[in-house]
PDB file of C-alpha atoms and ligand atoms in Angstrom:
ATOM      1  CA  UNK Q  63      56.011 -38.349-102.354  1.00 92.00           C
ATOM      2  CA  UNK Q  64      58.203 -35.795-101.715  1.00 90.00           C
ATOM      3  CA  UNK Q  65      59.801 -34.962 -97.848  1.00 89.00           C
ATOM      4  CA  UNK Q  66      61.067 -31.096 -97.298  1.00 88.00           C
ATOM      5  CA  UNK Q  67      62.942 -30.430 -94.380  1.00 86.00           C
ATOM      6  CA  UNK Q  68      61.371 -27.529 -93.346  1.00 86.00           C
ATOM      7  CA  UNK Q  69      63.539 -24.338 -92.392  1.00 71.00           C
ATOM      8  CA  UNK Q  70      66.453 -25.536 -94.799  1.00 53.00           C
ATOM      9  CA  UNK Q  71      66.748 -22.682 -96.860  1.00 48.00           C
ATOM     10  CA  UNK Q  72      64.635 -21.290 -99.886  1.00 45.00           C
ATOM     11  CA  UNK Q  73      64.901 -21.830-103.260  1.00 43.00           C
ATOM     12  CA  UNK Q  74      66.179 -18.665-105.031  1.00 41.00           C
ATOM     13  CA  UNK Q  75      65.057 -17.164-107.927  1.00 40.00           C
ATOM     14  CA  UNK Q  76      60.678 -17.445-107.857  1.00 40.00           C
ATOM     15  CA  UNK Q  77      58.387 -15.117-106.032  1.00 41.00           C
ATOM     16  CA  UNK Q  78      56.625 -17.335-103.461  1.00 45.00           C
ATOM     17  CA  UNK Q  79      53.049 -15.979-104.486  1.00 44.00           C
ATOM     18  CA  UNK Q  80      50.951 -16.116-108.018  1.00 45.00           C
ATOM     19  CA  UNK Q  81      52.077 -13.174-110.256  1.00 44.00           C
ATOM     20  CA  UNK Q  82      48.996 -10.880-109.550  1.00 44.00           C
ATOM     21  CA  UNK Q  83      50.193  -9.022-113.092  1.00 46.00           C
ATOM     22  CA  UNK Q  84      49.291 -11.522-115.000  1.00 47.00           C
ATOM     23  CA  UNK Q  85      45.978 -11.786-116.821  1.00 47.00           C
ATOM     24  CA  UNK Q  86      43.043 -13.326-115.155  1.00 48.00           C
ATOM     25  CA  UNK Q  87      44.900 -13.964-112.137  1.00 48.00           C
ATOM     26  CA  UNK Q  88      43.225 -12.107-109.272  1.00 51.00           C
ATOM     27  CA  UNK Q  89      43.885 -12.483-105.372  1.00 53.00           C
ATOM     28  CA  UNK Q  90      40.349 -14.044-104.871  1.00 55.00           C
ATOM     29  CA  UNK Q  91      40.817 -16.304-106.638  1.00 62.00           C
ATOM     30  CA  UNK Q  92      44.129 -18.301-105.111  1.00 74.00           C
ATOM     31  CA  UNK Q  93      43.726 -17.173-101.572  1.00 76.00           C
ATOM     32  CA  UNK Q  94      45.233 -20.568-100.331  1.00 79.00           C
ATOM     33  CA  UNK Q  95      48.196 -20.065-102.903  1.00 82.00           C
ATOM     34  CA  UNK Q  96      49.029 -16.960-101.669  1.00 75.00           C
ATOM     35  CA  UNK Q  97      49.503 -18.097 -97.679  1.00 77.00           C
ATOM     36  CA  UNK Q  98      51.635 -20.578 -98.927  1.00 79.00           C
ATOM     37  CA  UNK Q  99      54.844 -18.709 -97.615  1.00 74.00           C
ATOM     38  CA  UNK Q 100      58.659 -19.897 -96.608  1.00 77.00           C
ATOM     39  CA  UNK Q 101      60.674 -22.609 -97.862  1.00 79.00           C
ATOM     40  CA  UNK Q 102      57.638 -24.871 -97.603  1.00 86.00           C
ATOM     41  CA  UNK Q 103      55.893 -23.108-100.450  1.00 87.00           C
ATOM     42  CA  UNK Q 104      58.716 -22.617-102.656  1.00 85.00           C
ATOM     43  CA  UNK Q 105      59.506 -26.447-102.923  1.00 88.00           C
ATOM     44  CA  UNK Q 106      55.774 -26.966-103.608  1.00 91.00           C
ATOM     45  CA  UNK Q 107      55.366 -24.584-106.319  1.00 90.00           C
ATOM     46  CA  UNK Q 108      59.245 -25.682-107.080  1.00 88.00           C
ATOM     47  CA  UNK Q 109      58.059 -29.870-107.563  1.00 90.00           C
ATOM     48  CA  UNK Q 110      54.295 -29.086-108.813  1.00 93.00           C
ATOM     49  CA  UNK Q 111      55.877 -26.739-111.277  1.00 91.00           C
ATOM     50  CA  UNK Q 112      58.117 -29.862-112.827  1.00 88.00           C
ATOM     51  CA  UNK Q 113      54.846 -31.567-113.286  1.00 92.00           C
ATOM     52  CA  UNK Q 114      53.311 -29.168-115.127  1.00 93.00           C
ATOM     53  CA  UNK Q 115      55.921 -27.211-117.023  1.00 91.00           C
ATOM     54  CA  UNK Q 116      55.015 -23.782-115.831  1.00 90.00           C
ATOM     55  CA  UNK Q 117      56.691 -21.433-113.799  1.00 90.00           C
ATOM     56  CA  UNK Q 118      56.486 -21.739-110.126  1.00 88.00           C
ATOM     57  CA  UNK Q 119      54.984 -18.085-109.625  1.00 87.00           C
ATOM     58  CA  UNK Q 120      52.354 -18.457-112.287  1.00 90.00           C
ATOM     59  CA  UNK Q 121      50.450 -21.933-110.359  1.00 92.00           C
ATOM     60  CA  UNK Q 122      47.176 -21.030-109.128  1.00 93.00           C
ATOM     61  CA  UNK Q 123      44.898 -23.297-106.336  1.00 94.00           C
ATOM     62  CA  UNK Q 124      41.373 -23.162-105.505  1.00 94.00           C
ATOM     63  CA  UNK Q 125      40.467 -25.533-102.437  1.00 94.00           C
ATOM     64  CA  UNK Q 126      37.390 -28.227-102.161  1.00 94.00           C
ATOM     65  CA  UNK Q 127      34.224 -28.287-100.307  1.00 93.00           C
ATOM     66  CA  UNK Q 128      36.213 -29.020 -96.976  1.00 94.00           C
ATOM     67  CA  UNK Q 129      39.407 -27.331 -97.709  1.00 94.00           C
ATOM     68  CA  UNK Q 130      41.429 -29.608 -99.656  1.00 97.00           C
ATOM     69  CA  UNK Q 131      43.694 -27.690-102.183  1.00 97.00           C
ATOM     70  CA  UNK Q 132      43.588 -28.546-105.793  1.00 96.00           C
ATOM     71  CA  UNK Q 133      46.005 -27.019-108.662  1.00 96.00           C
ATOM     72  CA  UNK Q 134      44.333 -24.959-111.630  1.00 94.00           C
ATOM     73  CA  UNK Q 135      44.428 -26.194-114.959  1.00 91.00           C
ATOM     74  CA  UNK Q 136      44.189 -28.743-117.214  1.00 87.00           C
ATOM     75  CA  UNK Q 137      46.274 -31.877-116.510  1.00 85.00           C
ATOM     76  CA  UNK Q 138      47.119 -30.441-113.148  1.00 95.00           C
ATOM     77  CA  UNK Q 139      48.226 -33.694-110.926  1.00 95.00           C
ATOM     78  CA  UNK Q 140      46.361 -34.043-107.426  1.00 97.00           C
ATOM     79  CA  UNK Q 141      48.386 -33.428-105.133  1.00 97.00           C
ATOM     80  CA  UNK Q 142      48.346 -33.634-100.843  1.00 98.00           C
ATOM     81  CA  UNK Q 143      50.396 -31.676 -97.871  1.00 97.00           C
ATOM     82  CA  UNK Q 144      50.953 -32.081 -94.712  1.00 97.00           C
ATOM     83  CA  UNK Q 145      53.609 -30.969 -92.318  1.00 94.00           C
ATOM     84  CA  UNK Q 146      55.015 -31.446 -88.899  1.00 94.00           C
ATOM     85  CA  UNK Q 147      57.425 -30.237 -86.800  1.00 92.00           C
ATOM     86  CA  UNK Q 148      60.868 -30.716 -88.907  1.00 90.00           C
ATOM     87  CA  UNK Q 149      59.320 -32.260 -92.213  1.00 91.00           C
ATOM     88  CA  UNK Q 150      56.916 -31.389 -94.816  1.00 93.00           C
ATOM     89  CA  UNK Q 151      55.475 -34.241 -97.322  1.00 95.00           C
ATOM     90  CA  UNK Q 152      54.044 -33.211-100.717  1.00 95.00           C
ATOM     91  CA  UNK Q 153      52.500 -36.399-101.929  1.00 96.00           C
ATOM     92  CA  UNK Q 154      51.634 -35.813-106.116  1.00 95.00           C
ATOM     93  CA  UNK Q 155      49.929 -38.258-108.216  1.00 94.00           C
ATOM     94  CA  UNK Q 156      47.623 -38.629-111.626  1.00 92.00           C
ATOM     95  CA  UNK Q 157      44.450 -39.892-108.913  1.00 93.00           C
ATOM     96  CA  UNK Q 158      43.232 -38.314-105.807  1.00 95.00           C
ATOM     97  CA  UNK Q 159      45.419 -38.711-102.584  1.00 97.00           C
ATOM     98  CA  UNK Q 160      45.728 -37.834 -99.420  1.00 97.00           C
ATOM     99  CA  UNK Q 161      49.467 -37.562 -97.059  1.00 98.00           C
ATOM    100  CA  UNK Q 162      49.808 -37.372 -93.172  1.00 97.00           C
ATOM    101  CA  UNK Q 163      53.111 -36.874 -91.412  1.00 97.00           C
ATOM    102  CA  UNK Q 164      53.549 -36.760 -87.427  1.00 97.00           C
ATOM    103  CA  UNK Q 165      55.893 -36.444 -85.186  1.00 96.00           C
ATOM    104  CA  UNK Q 166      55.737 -38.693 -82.343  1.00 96.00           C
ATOM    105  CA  UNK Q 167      55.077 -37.020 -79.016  1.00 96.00           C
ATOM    106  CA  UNK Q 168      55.409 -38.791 -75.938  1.00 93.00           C
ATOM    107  CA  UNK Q 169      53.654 -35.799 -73.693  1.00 95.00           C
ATOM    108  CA  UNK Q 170      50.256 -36.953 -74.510  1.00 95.00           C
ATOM    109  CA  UNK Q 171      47.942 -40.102 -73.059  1.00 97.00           C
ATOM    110  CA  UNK Q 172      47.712 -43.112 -76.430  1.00 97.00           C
ATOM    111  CA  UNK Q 173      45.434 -44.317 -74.970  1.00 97.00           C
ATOM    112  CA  UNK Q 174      43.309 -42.191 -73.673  1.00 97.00           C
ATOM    113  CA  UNK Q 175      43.047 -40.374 -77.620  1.00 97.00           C
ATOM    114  CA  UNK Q 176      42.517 -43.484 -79.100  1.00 97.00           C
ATOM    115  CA  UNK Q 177      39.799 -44.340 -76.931  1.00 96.00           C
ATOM    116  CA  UNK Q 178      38.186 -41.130 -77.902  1.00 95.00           C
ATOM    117  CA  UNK Q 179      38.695 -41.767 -81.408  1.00 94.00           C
ATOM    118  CA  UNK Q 180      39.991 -45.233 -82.536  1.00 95.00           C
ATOM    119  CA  UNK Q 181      37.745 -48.642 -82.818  1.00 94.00           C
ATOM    120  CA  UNK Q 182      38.112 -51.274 -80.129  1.00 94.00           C
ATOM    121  CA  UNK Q 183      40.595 -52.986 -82.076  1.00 94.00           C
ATOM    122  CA  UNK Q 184      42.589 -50.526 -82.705  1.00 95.00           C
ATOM    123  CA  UNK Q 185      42.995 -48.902 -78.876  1.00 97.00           C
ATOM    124  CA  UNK Q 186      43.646 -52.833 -77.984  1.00 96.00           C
ATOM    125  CA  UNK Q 187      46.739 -52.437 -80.272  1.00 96.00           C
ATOM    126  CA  UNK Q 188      47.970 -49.176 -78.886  1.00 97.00           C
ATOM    127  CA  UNK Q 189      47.802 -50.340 -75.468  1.00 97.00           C
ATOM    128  CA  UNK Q 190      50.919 -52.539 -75.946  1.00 95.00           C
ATOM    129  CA  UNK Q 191      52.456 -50.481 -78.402  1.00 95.00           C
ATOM    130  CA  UNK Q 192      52.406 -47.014 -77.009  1.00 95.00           C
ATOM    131  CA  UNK Q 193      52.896 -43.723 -78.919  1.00 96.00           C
ATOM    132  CA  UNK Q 194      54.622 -44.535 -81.739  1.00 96.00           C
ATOM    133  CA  UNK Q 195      51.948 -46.966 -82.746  1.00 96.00           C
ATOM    134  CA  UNK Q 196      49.259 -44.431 -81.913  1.00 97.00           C
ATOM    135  CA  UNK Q 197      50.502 -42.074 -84.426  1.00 97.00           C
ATOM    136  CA  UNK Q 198      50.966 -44.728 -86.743  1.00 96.00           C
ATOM    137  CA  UNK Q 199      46.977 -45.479 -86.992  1.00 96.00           C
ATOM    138  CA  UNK Q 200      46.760 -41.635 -86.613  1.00 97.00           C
ATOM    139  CA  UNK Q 201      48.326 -40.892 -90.365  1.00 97.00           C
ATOM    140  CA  UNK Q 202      46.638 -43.903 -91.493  1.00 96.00           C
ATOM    141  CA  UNK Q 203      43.378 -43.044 -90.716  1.00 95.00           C
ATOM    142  CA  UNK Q 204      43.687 -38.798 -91.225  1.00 97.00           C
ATOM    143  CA  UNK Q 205      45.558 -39.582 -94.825  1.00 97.00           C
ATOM    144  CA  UNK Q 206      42.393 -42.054 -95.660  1.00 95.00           C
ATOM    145  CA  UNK Q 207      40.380 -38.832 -94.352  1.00 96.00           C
ATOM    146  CA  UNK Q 208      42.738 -36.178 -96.223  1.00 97.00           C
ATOM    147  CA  UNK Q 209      42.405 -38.682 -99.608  1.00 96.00           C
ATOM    148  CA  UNK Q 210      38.933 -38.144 -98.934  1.00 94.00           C
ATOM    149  CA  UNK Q 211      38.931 -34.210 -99.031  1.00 96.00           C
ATOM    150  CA  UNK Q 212      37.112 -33.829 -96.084  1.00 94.00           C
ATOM    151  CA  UNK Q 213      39.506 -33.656 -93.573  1.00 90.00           C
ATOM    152  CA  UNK Q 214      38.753 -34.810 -89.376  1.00 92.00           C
ATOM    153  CA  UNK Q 215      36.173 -31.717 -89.170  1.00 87.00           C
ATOM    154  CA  UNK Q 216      33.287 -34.076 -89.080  1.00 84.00           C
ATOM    155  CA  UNK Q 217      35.611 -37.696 -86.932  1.00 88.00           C
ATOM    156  CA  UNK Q 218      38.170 -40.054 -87.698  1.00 88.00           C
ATOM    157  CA  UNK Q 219      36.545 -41.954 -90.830  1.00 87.00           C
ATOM    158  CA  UNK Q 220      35.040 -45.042 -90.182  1.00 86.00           C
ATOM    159  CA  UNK Q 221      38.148 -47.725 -91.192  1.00 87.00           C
ATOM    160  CA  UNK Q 222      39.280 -50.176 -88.910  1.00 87.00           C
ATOM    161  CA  UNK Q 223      42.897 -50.999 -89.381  1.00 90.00           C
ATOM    162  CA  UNK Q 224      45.726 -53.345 -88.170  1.00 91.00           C
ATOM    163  CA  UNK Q 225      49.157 -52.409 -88.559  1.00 93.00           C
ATOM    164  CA  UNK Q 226      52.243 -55.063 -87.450  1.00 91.00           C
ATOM    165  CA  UNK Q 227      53.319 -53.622 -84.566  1.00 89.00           C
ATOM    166  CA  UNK Q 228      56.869 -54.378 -85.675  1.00 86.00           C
ATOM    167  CA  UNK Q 229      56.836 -51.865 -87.976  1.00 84.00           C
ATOM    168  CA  UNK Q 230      55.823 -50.028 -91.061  1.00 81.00           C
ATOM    169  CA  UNK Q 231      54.501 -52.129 -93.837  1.00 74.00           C
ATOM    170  CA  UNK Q 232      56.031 -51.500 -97.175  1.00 70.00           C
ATOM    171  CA  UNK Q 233      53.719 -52.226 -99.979  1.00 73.00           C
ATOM    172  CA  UNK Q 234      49.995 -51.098-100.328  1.00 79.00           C
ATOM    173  CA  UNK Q 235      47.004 -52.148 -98.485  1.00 81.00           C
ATOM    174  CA  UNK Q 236      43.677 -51.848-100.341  1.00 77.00           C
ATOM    175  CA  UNK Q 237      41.039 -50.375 -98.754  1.00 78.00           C
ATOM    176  CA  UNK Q 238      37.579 -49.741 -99.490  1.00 75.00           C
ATOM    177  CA  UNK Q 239      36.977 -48.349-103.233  1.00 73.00           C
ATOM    178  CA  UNK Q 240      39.790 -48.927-104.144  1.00 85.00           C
ATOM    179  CA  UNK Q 241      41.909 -47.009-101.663  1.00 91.00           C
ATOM    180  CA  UNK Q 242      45.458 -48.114-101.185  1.00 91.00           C
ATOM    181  CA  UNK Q 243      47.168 -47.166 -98.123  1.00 93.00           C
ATOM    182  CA  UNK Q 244      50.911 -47.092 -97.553  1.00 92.00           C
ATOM    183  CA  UNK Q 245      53.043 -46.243 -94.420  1.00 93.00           C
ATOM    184  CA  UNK Q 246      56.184 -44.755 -94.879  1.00 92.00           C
ATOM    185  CA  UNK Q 247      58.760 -43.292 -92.729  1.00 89.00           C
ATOM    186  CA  UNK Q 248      60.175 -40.008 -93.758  1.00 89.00           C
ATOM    187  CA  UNK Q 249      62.605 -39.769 -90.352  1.00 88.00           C
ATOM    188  CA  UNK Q 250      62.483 -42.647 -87.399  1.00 90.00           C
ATOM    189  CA  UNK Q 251      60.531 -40.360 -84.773  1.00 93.00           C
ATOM    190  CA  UNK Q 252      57.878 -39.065 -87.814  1.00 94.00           C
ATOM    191  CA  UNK Q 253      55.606 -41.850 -88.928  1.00 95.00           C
ATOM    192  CA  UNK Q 254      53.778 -41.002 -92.439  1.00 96.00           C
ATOM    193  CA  UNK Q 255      51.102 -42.765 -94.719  1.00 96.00           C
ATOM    194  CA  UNK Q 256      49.813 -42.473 -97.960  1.00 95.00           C
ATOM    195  CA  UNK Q 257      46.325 -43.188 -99.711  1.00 95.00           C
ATOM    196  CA  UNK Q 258      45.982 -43.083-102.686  1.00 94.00           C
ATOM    197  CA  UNK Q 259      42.572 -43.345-105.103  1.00 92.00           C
ATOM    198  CA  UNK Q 260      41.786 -46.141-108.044  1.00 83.00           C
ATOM    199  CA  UNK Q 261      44.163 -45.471-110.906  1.00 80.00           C
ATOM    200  CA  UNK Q 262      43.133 -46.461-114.695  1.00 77.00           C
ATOM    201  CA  UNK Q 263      46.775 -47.502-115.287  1.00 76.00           C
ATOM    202  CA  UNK Q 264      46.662 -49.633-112.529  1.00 74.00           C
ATOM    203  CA  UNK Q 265      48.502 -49.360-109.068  1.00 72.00           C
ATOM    204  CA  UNK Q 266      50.808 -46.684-108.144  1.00 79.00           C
ATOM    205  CA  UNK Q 267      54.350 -46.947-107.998  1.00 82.00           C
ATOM    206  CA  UNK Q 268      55.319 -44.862-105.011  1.00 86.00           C
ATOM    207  CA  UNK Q 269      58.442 -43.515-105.489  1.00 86.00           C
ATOM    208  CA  UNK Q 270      60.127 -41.090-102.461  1.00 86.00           C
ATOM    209  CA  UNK Q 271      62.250 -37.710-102.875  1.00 85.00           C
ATOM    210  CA  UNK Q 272      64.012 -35.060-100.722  1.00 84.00           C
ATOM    211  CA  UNK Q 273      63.826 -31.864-102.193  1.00 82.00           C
ATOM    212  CA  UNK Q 274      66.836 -29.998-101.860  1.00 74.00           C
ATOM    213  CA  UNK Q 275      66.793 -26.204-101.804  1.00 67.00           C
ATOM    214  CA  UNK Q 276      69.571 -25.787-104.627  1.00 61.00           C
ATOM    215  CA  UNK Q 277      68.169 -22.642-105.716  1.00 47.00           C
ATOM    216  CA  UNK Q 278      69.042 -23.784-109.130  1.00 42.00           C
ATOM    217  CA  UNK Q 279      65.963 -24.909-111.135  1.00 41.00           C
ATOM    218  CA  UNK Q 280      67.284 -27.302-113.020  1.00 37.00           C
ATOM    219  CA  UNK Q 281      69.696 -28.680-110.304  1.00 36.00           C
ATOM    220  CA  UNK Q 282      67.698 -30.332-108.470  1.00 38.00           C
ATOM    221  CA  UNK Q 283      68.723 -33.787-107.175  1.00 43.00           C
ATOM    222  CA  UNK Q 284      65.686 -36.532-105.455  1.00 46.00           C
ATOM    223  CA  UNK Q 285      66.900 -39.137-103.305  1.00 45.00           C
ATOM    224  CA  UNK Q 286      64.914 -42.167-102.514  1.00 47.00           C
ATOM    225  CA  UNK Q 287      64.157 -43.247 -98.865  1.00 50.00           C
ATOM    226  CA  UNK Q 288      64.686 -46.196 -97.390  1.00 46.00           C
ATOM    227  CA  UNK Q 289      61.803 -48.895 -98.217  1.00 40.00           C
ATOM    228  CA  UNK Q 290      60.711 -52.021 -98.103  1.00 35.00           C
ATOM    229  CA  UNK Q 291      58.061 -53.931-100.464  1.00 36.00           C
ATOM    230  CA  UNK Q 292      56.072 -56.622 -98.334  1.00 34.00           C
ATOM    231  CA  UNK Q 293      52.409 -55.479 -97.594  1.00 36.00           C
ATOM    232  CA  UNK Q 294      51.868 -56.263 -94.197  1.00 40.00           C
ATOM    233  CA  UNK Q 295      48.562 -54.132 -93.347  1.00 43.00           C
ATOM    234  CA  UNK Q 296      45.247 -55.081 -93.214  1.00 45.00           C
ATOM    235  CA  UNK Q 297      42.166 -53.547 -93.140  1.00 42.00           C
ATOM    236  CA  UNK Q 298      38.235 -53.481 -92.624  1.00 42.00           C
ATOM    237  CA  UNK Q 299      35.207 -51.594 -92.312  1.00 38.00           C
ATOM    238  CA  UNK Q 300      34.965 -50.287 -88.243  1.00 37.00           C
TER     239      UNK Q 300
HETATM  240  C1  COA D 628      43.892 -30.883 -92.883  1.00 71.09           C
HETATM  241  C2  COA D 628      43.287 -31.400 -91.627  1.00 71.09           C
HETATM  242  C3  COA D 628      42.791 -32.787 -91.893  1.00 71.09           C
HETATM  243  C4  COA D 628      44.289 -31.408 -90.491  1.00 71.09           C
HETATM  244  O1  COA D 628      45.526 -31.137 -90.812  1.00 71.09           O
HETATM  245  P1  COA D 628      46.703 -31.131 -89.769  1.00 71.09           P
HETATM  246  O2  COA D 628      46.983 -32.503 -89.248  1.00 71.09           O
HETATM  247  O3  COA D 628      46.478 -30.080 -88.779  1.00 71.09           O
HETATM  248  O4  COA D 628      47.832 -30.668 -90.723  1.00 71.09           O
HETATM  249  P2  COA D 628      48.567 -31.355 -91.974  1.00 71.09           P
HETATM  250  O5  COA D 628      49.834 -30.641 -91.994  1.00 71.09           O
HETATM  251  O6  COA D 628      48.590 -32.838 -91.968  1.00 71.09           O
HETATM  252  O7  COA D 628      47.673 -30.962 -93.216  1.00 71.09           O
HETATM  253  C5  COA D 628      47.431 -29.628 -93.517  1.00 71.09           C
HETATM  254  C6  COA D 628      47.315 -29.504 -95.010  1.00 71.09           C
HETATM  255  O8  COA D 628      46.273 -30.373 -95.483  1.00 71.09           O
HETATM  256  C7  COA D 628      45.656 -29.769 -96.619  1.00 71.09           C
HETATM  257  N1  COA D 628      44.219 -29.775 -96.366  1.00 71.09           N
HETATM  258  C8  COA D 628      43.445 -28.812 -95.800  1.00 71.09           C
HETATM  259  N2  COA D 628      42.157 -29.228 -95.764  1.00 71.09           N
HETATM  260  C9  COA D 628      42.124 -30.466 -96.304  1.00 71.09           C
HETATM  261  C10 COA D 628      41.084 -31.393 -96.549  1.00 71.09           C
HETATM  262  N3  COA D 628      39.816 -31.158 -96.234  1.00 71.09           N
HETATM  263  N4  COA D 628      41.409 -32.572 -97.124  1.00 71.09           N
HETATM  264  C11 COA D 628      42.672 -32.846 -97.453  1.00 71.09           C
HETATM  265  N5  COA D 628      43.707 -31.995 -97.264  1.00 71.09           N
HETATM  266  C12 COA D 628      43.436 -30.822 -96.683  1.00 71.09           C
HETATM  267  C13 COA D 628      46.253 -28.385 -96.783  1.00 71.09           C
HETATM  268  O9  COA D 628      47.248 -28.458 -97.761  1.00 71.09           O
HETATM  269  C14 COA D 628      46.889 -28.125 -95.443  1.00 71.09           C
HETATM  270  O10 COA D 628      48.034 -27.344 -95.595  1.00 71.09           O
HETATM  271  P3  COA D 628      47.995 -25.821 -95.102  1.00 71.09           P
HETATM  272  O11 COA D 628      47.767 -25.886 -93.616  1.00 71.09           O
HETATM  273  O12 COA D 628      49.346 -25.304 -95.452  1.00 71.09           O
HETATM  274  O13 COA D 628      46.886 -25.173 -95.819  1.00 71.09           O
HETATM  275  C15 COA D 628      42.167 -30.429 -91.247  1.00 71.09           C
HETATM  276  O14 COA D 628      41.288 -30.283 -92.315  1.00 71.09           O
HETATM  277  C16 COA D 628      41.321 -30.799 -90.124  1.00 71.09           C
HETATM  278  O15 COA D 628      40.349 -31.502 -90.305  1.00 71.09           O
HETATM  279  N6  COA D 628      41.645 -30.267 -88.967  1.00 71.09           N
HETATM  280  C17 COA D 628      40.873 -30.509 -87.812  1.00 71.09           C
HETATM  281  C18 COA D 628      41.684 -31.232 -86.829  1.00 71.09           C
HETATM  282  C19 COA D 628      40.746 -31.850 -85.853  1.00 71.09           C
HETATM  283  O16 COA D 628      39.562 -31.710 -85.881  1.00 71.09           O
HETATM  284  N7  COA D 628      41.288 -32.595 -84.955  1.00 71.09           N
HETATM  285  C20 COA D 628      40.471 -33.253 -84.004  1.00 71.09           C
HETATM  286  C21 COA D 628      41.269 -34.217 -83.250  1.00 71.09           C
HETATM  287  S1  COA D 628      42.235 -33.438 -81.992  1.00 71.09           S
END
């Protein structure tokens, strides 16, 4: 998982979009690619390039049924976005995942939202622990949905979770199929989780970076966040 402050700079040196010139690479087809604009869509094409060994420019994406972005090609990762005011997480990984990242905002009623679209359980829990814990079962439950490719279009998905209300859990939680679900904690105020799908190799290792807009390809530098490693999460079917 990588976290990009957002408005830090560019990265020198790529064109942002796919290189139209190229052979077989028409606007149709990477009309997600190409809106990907600012320093948020030079570090992706900057880290998914460094998975893939090919130029930034020269990645192309097609999106899913519901809108979930894929990279082109063979081997391509999976990969996930989201972004929030300040932060940006690019979660990439050999199964299918999905990434949520919020900032907390104290201007809107917990409770009421989570009545509209939490289980009983879960509004119980965000009673007593206000915003922060709202928008901790909110990236819980919209990266289970985002892992999912179909987004919150069509609800919340039907998971029932419970969360320590002391704070993020560090290791995985499985979920149904094979879903494992981690919160993390890119900055204090912006609660985050991961889910990731059933790997052949066996469980992820999640490992966290900060991209840094060095500008120099081969310069750049991750950093890992603070973490913990006890799984404190559990979960069930709503
Ligand atoms: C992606 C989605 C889940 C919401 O995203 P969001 O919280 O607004 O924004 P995030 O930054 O977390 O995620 C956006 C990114 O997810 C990715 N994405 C888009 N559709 C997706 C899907 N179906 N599945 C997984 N990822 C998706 C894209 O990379 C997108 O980035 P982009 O905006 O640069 O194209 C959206 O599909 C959705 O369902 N929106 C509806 C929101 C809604 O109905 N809310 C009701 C409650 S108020």
């Amino acid at each position: 998982v990588w976290r990009i402050r957002l408005g830090a700079g560019t990265a020198a040196g790529w064109p942002a979009a796919p290189d139209t010139t190229m052979p077989g690479v028409g606007r149709a087809l990477d009309s997600w690619g190409r809106h990907q604009q600012g320093n948020c869509g030079n570090a992706m094409r900057d880290i998914l390039s460094r998975y893939v060994g090919r130029p930034p420019h020269t990645l192309l994406f097609g999106t899913g049924r519901h809108g979930k972005p894929y990279l082109r090609g063979p081997g391509a990762p999976k990969f996930n976005l989201s972004h929030t005011d300040g932060w940006a997480l690019l979660a990439v990984c050999d199964s299918e995942v999905g990434v949520d990242v919020e900032r907390i905002r104290t201007d809107l009623d917990p409770v009421a939202l989570a009545e509209r679209f939490f289980s009983r359980r879960e509004v119980v829990a965000v009673r007593s622990g206000g915003p922060a814990l709202f928008f901790r079962y909110w990236v819980c439950k919209e990266s289970y949905a985002k892992a999912l490719g179909k987004g919150l279009r069509n609800g919340m998905p039907e998971v029932a979770l419970t969360l320590p209300a002391d704070g993020p859990a560090g290791g995985p939680t499985e979920m149904t199929g094979s879903w494992r679900l981690y919160e993390l904690a890119p900055d204090p105020d912006c609660p985050a989780a991961l889910v990731v799908g059933a790997r052949d190799s066996g469980p992820a290792v999640v490992t966290q970076w900060t991209w840094t807009p060095t500008g120099a390809p081969e310069s750049m530098e991750g950093a890992h966040w603070p973490d913990s490693s006890t799984a404190r999460t559990s979960l069930s079917p709503a």
